[in-house]
XYZ file of C-alpha atoms in Angstrom:
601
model
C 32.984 0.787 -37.498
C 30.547 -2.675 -38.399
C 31.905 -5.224 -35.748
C 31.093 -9.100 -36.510
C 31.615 -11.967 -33.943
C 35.155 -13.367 -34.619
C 33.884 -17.004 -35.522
C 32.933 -15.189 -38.615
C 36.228 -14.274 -39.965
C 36.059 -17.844 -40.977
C 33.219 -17.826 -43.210
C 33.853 -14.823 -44.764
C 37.092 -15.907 -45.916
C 35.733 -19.437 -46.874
C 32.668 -17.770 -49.003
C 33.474 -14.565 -50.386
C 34.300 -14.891 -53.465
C 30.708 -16.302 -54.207
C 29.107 -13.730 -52.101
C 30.554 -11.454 -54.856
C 29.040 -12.610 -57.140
C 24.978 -13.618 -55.894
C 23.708 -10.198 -56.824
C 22.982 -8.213 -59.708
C 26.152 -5.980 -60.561
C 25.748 -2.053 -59.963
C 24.940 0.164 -63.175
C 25.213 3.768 -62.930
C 22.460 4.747 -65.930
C 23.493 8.416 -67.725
C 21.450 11.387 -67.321
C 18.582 11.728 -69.597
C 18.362 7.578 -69.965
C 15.300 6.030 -70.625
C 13.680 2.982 -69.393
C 10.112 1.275 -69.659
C 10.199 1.072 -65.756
C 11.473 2.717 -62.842
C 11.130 1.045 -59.769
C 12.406 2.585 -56.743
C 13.166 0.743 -53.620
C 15.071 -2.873 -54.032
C 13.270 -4.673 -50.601
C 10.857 -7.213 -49.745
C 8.290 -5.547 -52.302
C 10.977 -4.359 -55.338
C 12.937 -7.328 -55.239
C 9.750 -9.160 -56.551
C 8.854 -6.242 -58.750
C 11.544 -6.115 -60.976
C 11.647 -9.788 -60.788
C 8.372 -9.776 -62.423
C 8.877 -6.593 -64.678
C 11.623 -7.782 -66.230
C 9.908 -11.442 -67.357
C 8.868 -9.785 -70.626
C 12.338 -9.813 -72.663
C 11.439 -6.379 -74.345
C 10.582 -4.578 -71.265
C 13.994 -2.646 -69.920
C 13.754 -1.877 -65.382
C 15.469 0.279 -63.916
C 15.819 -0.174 -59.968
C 16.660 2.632 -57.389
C 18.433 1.405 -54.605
C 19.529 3.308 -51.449
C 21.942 0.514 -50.234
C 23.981 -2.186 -51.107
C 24.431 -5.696 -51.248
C 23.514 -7.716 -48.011
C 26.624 -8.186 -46.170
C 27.787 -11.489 -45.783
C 26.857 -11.974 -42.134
C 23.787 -11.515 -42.484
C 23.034 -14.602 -43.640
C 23.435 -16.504 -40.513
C 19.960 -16.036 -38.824
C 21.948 -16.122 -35.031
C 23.036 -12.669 -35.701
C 20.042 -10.295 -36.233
C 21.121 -8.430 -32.992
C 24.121 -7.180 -35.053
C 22.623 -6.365 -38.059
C 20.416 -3.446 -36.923
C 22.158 0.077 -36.586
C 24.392 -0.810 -39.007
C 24.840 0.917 -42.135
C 22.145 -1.155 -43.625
C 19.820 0.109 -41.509
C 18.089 3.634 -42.068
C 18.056 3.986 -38.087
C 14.520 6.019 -37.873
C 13.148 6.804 -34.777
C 10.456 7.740 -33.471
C 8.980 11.187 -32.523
C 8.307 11.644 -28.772
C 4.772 10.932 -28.281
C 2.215 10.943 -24.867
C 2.037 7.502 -23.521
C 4.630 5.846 -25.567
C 7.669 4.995 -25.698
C 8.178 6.414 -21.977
C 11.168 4.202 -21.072
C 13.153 4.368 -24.416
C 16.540 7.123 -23.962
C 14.491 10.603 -25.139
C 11.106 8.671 -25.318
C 11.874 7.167 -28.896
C 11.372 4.286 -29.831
C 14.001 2.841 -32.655
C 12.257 1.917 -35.686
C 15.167 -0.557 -37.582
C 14.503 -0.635 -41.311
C 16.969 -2.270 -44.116
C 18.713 0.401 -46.202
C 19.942 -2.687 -48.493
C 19.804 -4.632 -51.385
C 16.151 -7.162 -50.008
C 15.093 -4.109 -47.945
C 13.989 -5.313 -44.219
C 14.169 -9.303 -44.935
C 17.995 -8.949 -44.691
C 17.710 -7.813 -41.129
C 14.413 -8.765 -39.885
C 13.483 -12.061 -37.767
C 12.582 -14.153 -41.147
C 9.509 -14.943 -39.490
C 7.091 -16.023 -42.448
C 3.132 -15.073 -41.399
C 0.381 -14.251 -43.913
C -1.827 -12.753 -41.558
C -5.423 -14.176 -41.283
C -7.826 -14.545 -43.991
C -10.489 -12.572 -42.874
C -7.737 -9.167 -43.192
C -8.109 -9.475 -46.601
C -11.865 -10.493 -46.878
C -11.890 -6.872 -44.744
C -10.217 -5.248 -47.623
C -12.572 -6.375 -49.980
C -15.726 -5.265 -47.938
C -14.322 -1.630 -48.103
C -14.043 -1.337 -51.847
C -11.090 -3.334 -52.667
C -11.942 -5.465 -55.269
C -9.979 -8.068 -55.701
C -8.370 -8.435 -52.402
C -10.229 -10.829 -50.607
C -8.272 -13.798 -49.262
C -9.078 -16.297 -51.901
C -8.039 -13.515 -54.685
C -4.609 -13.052 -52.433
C -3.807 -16.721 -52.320
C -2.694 -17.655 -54.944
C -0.195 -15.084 -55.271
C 1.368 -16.509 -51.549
C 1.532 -19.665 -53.385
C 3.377 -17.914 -56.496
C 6.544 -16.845 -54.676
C 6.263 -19.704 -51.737
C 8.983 -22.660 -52.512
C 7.499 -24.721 -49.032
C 10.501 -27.137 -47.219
C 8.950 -27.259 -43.603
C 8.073 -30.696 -42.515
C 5.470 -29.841 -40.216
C 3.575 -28.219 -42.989
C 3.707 -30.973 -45.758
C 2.823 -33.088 -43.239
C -0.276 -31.910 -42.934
C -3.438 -33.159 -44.935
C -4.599 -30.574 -47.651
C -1.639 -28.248 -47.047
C -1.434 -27.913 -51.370
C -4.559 -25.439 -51.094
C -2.577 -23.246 -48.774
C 0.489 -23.786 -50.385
C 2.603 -23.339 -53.370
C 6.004 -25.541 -54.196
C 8.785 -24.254 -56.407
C 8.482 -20.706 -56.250
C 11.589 -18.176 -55.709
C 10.813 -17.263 -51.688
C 12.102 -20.770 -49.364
C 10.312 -21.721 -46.388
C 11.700 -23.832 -44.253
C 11.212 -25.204 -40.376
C 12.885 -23.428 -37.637
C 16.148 -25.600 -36.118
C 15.186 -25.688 -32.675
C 16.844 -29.070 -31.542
C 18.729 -27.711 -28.765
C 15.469 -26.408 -26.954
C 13.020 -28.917 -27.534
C 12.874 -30.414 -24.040
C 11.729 -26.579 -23.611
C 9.506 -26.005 -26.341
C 7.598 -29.149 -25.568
C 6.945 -27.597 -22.010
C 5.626 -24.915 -23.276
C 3.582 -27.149 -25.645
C 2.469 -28.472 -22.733
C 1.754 -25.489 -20.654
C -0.363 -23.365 -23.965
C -2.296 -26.691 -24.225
C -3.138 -26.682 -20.641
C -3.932 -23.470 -20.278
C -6.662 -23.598 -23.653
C -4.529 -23.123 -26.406
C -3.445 -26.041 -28.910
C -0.642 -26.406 -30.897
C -1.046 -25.338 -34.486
C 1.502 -26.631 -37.104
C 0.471 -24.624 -39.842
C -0.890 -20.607 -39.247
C -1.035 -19.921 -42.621
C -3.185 -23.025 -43.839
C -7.094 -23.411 -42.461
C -6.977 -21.821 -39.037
C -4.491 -19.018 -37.300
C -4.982 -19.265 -33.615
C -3.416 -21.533 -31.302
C 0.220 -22.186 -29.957
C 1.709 -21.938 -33.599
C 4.908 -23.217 -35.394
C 6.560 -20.567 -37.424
C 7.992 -21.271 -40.553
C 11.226 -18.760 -41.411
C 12.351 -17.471 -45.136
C 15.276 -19.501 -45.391
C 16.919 -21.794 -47.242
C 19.368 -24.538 -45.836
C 19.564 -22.709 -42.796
C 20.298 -19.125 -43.984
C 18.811 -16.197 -44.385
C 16.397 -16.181 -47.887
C 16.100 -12.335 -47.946
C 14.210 -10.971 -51.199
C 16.984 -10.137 -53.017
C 18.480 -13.595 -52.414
C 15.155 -15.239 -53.514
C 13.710 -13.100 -56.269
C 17.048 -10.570 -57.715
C 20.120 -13.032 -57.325
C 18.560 -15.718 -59.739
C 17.963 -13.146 -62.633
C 21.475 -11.172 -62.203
C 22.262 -11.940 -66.262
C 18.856 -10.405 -67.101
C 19.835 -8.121 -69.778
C 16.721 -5.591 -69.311
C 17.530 -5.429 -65.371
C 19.601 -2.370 -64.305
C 20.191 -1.455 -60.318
C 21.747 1.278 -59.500
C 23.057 0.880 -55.893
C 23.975 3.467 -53.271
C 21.164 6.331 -55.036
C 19.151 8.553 -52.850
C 15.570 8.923 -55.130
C 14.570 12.696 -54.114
C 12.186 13.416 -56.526
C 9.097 11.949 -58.669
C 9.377 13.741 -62.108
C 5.373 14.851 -63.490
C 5.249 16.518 -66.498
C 4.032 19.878 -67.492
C 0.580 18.952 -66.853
C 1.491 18.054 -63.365
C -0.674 14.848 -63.680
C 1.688 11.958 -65.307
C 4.959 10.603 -63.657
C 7.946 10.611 -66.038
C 10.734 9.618 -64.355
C 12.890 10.294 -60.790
C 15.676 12.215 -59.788
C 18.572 11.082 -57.793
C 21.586 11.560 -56.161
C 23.766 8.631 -57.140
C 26.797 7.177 -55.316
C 28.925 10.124 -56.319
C 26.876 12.731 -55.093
C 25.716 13.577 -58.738
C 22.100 14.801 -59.414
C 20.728 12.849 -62.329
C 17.461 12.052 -64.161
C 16.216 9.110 -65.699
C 12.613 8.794 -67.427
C 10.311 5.926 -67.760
C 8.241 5.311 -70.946
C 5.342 3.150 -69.187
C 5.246 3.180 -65.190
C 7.104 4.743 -62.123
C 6.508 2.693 -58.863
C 7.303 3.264 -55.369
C 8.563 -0.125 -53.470
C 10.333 2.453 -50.736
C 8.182 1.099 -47.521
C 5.699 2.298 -45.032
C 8.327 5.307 -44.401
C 10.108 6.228 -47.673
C 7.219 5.464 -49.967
C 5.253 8.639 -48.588
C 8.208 10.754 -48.036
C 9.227 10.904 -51.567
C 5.391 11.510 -52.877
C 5.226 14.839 -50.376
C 8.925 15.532 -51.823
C 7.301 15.536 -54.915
C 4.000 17.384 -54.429
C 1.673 14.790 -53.236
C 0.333 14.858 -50.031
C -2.184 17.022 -47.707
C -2.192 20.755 -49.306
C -1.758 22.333 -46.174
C 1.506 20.349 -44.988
C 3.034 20.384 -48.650
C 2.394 24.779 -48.722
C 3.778 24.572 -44.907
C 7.078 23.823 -46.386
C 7.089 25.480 -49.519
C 6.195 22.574 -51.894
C 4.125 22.730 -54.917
C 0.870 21.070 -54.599
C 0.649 18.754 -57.323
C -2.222 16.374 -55.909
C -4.015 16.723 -52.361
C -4.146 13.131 -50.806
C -4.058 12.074 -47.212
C -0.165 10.564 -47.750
C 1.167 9.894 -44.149
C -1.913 9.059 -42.783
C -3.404 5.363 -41.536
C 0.159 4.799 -39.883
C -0.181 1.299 -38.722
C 2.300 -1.158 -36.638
C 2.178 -4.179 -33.943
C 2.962 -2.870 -30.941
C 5.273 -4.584 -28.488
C 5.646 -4.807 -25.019
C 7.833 -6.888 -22.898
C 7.678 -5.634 -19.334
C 7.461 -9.624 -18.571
C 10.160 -12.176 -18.196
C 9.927 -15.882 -16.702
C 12.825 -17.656 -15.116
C 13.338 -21.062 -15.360
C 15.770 -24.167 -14.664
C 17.414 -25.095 -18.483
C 20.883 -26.204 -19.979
C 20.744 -25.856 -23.550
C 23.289 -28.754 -24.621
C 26.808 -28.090 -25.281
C 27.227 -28.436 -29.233
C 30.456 -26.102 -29.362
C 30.898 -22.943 -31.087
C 33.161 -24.454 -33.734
C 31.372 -27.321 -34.059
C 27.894 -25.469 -34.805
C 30.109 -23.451 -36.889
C 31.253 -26.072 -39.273
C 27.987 -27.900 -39.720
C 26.779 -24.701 -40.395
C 28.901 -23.505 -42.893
C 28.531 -27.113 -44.879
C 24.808 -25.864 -44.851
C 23.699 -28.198 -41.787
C 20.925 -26.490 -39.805
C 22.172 -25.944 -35.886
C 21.614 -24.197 -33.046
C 23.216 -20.417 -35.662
C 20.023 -21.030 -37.695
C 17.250 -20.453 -35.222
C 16.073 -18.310 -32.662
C 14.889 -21.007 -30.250
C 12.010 -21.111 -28.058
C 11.270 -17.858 -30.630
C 10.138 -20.579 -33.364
C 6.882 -20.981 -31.770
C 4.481 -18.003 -30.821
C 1.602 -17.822 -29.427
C -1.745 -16.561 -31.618
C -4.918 -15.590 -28.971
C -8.538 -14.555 -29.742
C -9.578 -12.958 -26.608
C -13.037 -11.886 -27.258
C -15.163 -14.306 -29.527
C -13.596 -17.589 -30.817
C -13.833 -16.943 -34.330
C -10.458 -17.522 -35.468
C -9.322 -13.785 -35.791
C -6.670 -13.436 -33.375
C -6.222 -10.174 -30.995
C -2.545 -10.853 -29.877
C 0.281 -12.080 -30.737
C 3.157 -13.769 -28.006
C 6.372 -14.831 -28.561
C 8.619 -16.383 -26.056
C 12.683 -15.799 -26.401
C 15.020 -17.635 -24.232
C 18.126 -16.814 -23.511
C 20.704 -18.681 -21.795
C 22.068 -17.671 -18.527
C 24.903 -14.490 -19.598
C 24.130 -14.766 -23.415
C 25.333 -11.619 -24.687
C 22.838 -10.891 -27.654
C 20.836 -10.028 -25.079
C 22.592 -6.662 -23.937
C 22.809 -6.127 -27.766
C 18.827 -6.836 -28.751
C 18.468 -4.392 -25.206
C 20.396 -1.737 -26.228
C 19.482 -1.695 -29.694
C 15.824 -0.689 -28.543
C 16.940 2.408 -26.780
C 15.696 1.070 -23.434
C 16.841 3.060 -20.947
C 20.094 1.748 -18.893
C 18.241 1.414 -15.061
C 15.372 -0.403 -16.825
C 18.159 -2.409 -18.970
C 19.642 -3.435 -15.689
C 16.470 -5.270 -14.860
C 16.784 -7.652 -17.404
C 20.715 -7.824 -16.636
C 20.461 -8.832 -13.308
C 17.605 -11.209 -14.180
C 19.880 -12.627 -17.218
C 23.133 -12.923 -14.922
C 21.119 -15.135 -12.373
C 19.040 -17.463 -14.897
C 17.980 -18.622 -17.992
C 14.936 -16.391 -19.224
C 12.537 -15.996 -21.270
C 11.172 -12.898 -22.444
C 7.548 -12.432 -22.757
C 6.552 -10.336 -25.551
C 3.146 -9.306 -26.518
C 1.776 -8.035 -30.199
C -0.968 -5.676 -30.654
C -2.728 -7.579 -33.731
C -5.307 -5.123 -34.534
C -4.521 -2.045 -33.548
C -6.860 0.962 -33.200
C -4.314 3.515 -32.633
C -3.113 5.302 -35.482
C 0.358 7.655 -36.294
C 1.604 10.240 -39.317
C 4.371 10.224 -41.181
C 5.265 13.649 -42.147
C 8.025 15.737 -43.611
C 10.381 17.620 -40.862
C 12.014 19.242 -44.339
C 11.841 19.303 -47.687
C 15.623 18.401 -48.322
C 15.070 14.804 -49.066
C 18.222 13.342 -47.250
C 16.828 14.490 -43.835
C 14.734 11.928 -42.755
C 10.885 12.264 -42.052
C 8.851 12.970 -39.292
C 7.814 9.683 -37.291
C 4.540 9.514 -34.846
C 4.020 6.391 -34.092
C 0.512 7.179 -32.348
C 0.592 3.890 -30.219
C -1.956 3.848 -27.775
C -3.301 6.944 -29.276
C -6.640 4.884 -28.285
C -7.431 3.173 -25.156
C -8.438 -0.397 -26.608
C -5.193 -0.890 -27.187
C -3.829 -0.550 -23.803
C -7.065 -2.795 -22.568
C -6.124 -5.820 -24.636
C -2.737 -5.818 -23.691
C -3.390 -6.020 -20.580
C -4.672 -9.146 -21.250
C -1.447 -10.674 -21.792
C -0.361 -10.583 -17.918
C -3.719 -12.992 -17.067
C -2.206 -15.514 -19.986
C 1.685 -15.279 -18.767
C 0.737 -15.954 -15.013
C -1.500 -18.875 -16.051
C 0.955 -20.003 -18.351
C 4.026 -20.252 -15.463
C 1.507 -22.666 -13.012
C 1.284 -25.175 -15.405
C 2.254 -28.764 -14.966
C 4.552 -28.156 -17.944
C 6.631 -25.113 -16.893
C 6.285 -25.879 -12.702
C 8.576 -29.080 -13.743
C 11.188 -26.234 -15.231
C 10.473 -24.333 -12.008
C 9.152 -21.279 -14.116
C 8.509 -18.001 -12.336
C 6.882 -14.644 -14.013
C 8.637 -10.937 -12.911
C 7.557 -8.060 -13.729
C 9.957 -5.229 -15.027
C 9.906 -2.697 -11.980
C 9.353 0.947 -13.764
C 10.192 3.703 -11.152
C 7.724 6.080 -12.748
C 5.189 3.735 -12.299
C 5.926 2.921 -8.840
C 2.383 5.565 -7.481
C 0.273 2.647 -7.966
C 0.083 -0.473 -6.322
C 2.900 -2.874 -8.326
C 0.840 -5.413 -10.835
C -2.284 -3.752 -10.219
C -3.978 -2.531 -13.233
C -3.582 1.298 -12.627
C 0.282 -0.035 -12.322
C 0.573 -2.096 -15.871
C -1.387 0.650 -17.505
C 1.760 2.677 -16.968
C 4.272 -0.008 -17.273
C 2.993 -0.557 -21.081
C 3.246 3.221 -21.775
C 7.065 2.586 -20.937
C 7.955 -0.390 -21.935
C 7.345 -0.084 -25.895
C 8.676 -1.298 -29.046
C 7.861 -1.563 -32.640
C 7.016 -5.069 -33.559
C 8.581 -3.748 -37.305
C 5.375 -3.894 -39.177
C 4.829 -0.059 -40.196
C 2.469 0.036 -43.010
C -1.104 1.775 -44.178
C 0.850 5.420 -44.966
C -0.462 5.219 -48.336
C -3.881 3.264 -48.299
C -5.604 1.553 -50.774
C -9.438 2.418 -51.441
C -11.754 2.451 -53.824
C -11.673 5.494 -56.485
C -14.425 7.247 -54.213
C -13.288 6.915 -50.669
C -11.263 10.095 -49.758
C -9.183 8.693 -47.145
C -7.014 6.589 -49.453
C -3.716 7.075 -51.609
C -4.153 4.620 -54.015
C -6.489 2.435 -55.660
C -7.399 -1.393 -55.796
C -4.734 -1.377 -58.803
C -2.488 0.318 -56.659
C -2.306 3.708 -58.699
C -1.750 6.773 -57.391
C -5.033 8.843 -57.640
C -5.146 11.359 -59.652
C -1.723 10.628 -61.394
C -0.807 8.764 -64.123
C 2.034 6.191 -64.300
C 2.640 6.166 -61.041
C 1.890 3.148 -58.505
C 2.642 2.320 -54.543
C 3.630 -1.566 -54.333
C 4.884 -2.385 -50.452
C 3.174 -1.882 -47.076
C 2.279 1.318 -47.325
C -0.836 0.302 -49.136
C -2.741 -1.754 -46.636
C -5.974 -0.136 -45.676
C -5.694 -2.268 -42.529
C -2.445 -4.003 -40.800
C -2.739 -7.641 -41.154
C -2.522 -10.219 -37.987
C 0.848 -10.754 -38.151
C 3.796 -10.471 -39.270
C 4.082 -8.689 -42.940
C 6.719 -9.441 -44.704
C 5.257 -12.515 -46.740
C 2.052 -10.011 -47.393
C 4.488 -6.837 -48.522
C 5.867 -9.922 -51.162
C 2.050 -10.911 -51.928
C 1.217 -7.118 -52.824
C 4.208 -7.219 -54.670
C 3.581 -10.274 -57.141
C -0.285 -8.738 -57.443
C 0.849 -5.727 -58.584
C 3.194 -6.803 -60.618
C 0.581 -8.697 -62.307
C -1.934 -5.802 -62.302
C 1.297 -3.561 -64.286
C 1.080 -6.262 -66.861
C -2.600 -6.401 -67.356
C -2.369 -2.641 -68.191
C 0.443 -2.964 -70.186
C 0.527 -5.981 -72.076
C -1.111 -7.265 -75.064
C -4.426 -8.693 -74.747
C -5.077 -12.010 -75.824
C -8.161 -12.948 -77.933
């Protein structure tokens, strides 16, 4: 059963009736119907797909969804703890790997991902990141025309409706920016920690690293201000932004609670014609698409559905019976931020007493408070270790929590830590206000698969994560324990008496405790996804035989049939990807109409 905090019985009851009606209404299509597009997948990327797709009056979209409308809660940013292993959460987890994972229940790590009407922005941390300019410029280099940064840009401007202060504020921010569009991005509330964020201000500054108002303008690195995809305080998921404001669209169908399991090809087992599903009811059906199919599933589903459907590596496809219709490397290039957080600082703060019903109120009259933010979390912390050149290597954030706060247990839990390491943290959190240090693996060499356990579509896939898979990875984290004990002797934090403990991992307990032989195997155990999968179906150029798809995002080798979401970056980007999954949306929505639409003289 989905429990919500009680205080929320109030705005349920106070809203519902127009949370009924923000979304598109359910169709359930007939068998045999035809549409000019099928787009499977309603998240981050579809949202903005059949946004786009359906511009053109005459053109009719049909959208596969897995899940349903957002749930009301989860538009109060406060509550992403209870959001994830909900029913709008697909609940993946990881395989079992060597030197990962170690210190999650079974040695897997939980891999959240939004089974929902917006995908992953209705249960994600709204954090809005574009990564760094030379990602894309890297994309380019390899034989992806049109992907360098100054070809992306403009598309991050399309969907971008800026609000935050700190960002209009600054000189030039129009060449960065774009006003008006259907995604809002607004400043994080963070009034009732700023005595606390300024010390920490204080302390990056101190320690080398300068405040940075704006990471997705000129420069990345420094001690950055986030910006958050919301509006007014809430959650601006990408069904909010990009579905809810077309719901009378005549040519827009979505068909909610259907389970795609198949790609239909034709006879010649080289053009996509439509996609079989399983619909609410538990009823097979087809439904055919004159012009395009395209896959907006994510990192995981994307690539499970092509192998369902006879595209993937030959020898895993005839390992479980399925006919080969193309042989391409689907599953491969696995890609995600790592996380660790074996670190936590203690410190001496009283966030001020606003009241629960008080914050309530202002919030429910759309007043930003203490609900709509995460914190000391609004801030993070981008570091080049190794040359200077803007192109960060990690990524920290720092999340307080007061003294007893019981998100904590939840966020905890949620992970699959293990209880005696859990009890770490509990004892820490029962003594003190904390913050937990949490480090990002930016550019990752390690690589994972994603792979079919069956070929019965509703089990889910095969998950190896591959972290650490490479030892650069473990070598630059290791970085991050140099940073977080500099960080705690600053002036700043020494006037909030700040002290740095390290989570004590038995199995790790052969080696001398913070030594490096000792942190080597405290990272191997204390792992998380940073919820950034993406590269399962890279992009290349039409010769490169490592990719999926090509610069226009079409499957290789089959006809009417495109990837648009993460699964197409040849490389993860530094940072958080849910604004770039929306980019790669609006660019290939644009690169469907230059195939399909008339030309112009």
């Amino acid at each position: 059963m989905l429990y919500w905090p009680t205080p929320l019985i109030i705005l349920i009851i106070t809203e519902h009736t127009k949370q009924e009606s923000i979304y598109p209404t359910h169709y359930d299509p007939e068998d045999g119907e035809t549409f000019d597009f099928i787009v499977v997948g309603a998240g981050s990327a579809g949202s903005v797909v059949a946004n786009r797709l359906t511009e053109p009056s005459d053109w009719s979209v049909l959208v596969i969804e897995a899940g349903y409308d957002p749930p009301l809660p989860s538009d109060m940013p406060v509550l992403f703890p209870w959001l994830q292993e909900t029913e709008i959460d697909w609940r993946y987890k990881t395989e079992p790997g060597f030197g990962h994972c170690l210190g999650m229940e079974d040695q897997r790590c939980y891999w959240p991902r939004g089974k929902v009407l917006g995908g992953t922005s209705v249960i994600n941390f709204m954090i809005y990141v574009r990564g760094n300019a030379k990602d894309y410029d890297g994309w380019a280099r390899d034989g992806n025309v049109g992907w360098a940064y100054e070809d992306v840009l403009p598309y991050f401007k399309k969907s971008e409706d800026i609000r935050a202060e700190e960002v209009l504020d600054t000189p030039g921010y129009e060449y960065y920016h774009g006003k008006g569009g259907y995604l809002k991005v607004e400043t994080w509330e963070k009034e009732e920690v700023q005595p606390l964020v300024d010390h920490f201000i204080s302390g990056m500054h101190e320690i080398g690293h300068n405040l940075n108002k704006d990471c997705n303008g000129a420069t990345q690195t420094g001690y950055a201000t986030l910006q958050a995809t919301q509006e007014d305080g809430r959650r601006c998921n990408t069904a909010k932004a990009f579905l809810a404001p077309i719901k009378k669209r005549n040519n827009l169908k979505i068909c909610k609670g259907a389970l795609a399991t198949k790609i239909l090809i034709s006879e010649d087992r080289k053009t996509a014609s439509g996609i079989e599903f399983t619909n609410r009811n538990g009823v097979s059906l087809k439904v055919f698409a004159r012009k395009e199919v395209i896959l907006s599933a994510g990192a995981v589903n994307s690539p499970q559905l092509l192998m369902l459907s006879g595209i993937g590596p030959r020898k895993h496809l005839e390992e479980h019976n399925i006919t080969v219709v193309q042989d391409l490397p689907v599953g491969e290039n696995l890609q995600d931020h790592v996380l660790t957080y074996g670190m936590v600082i203690t410190l001496n703060y009283t966030k001020p007493d606003e009241g629960v019903v008080a914050a309530f109120l202002k919030y429910v009259f759309k007043k930003q408070t203490h609900l709509s933010g995460f914190g000391l979390g609004s801030l993070t912390a981008f570091i080049d270790l190794i040359d200077n050149d803007d192109n960060p290597d990690i990524q920290m954030y720092f999340v307080d929590f007061s003294q007893d706060f019981p998100g904590l247990k939840r966020i905890l839990s949620d992970t699959g830590l293990r209880e005696d390491i859990r009890d770490q943290y509990a004892k820490l959190h029962s003594e003190s206000y904390i913050v937990l240090v949490l480090t990002s693996l930016l550019n990752p060499y390690s690589k994972g698969r994603i792979s079919l356990k069956s070929k019965d579509p509703t089990m889910q896939p095969k998950i190896e994560a591959g972290y650490f898979s490479n030892y650069k990875d473990i070598q630059t984290l290791l970085t991050s324990y140099d940073i977080a004990t500099s960080l705690v002797e600053t002036t700043g934090l020494r006037r909030v008496n700040a002290e740095l403990h390290e989570i004590n991992v038995p199995e790790c307990n052969r080696y001398p405790f913070a030594s490096i032989a000792y942190r080597d195997c405290s990272l191997r155990y204390l792992t998380a996804t940073t919820y950034h999968p993406s590269g399962t179906c890279k992009m290349g150029p039409a010769s490169s035989s490592d990719s999926v798809v090509d610069p226009y995002l079409r499957v290789k080798g089959v006809n009417n049939l495109r990837v648009i979401d993460a699964s197409i970056m040849p490389n993860i980007v530094r940072g958080n990807i849910n604004a770039p999954v929306i980019m790669i949306a609006e660019k290939g929505s644009d690169l469907i109409k230059q195939t399909w639409l008339p030309k112009s003289d």
